[in-house]
Amino acid sequence: MALILHNGRFIRDQWPSLPRVEKDPLTLENADPANIVPDTREELLHWAYVQKAADSVPSFLRFDVLHNAIFDDARLAHRVVVRVQGFVAKAEMSTLGTWNGNHKMLPQASQFLVLNGGEHHALFTAQCKAMTEICGLVYSSLHLGDRPEVGGKSLRLSRRVFTKRTAEDDRPNLLLRSDDPKLIASNLPQGWFVANKVVFAYQDEQGKLRPCTHMVFRRGDFVDVAVGVDVYRTNGQGGRQWHVDFTMERVIKLKSGQEVNLAKGPKPAPKVSSVGSARVVAQQDFELDIDVGTNSAHASQVRNGATVENSAAGEEVVMKER
């Protein structure tokens, strides 16, 4: 996995008064070039490339963003996975995500996570700039026109819930009964299945990573997210449409939103103003609910990223960087 630089240092290490993954083995001194996202577009073109995915079919074209082979002694093609940090603004990370049981909506069903930078605008903007350059690499490689800007005040990550199986695809269906308490996925059309799951963990007070479910995460939590790139083309009634999604591969909770707020100190008293004869209290913040379902499943491995070992409840998650 790769980290993003800002002013010559990993952004991971620059969040004031906020924790990082303590058992993270990656440093500037031991990092390979593949572990550092380039600062310039020219360097990025040498760092990664776009290639048609092995499971791509004419009706559903898919492309992978891969590390250049010059960074890999084994000459194996590894997907680009970038780590970003931020605060949870909104999320739907249950296994079935936004899917409501309508079979026609299987291709559109997704999980999503929206991050923001809180008060740390410079760090968050630097992350969004790096992700914009990666998106630009895809757009220029596939001749899709002008690249869109990624992020801004927030960064939306999403991933498709279901995969349509091809003749060569022998991956197991990872959907468990506990993922679907309402049994809305008990009769999926032939060929549709859950091929991958997001890995969830939290860091305890001793710095150990413990497996958890999506229900642990709440608005305001400070998280470290491993982000992949999913490039695909759909054919619908409106014609062909290209998608470049930044996907959650692994989400680690480093500090709860409640702890973050406590560290800031007491909130100022609400401002009171008068409008006519009515007294109006200006609220200092607001509540934003996170959609949560029921998901007790825990993925055992992230593709080309971190591996989860001893993933039974309460046991430690071990990070292994590539």
PDB file of C-alpha atoms in Angstrom, residues 197-202 210-214 249-253 298-299:
ATOM      1  CA  LYS A 197     -15.768  -7.563   1.692  1.00  0.00           C
ATOM      2  CA  VAL A 198     -14.370  -4.541   3.445  1.00  0.00           C
ATOM      3  CA  VAL A 199     -12.067  -5.356   6.375  1.00  0.00           C
ATOM      4  CA  PHE A 200     -12.977  -3.447   9.544  1.00  0.00           C
ATOM      5  CA  ALA A 201     -10.787  -2.984  12.627  1.00  0.00           C
ATOM      6  CA  TYR A 202     -10.212  -0.617  15.520  1.00  0.00           C
ATOM      7  CA  ARG A 210      -8.879  -5.659  16.713  1.00  0.00           C
ATOM      8  CA  PRO A 211     -11.426  -6.921  14.172  1.00  0.00           C
ATOM      9  CA  CYS A 212     -14.892  -5.404  14.326  1.00  0.00           C
ATOM     10  CA  THR A 213     -17.974  -4.814  12.188  1.00  0.00           C
ATOM     11  CA  HIS A 214     -19.153  -1.712  10.368  1.00  0.00           C
ATOM     12  CA  GLU A 249     -10.575  -2.027   1.122  1.00  0.00           C
ATOM     13  CA  ARG A 250      -9.855  -1.720   4.843  1.00  0.00           C
ATOM     14  CA  VAL A 251     -11.148   0.779   7.434  1.00  0.00           C
ATOM     15  CA  ILE A 252      -9.411   1.219  10.808  1.00  0.00           C
ATOM     16  CA  LYS A 253     -10.936   3.299  13.588  1.00  0.00           C
ATOM     17  CA  HIS A 298     -15.406 -10.122   8.854  1.00  0.00           C
ATOM     18  CA  ALA A 299     -13.432 -10.434   5.643  1.00  0.00           C
TER      19      ALA A 299
END
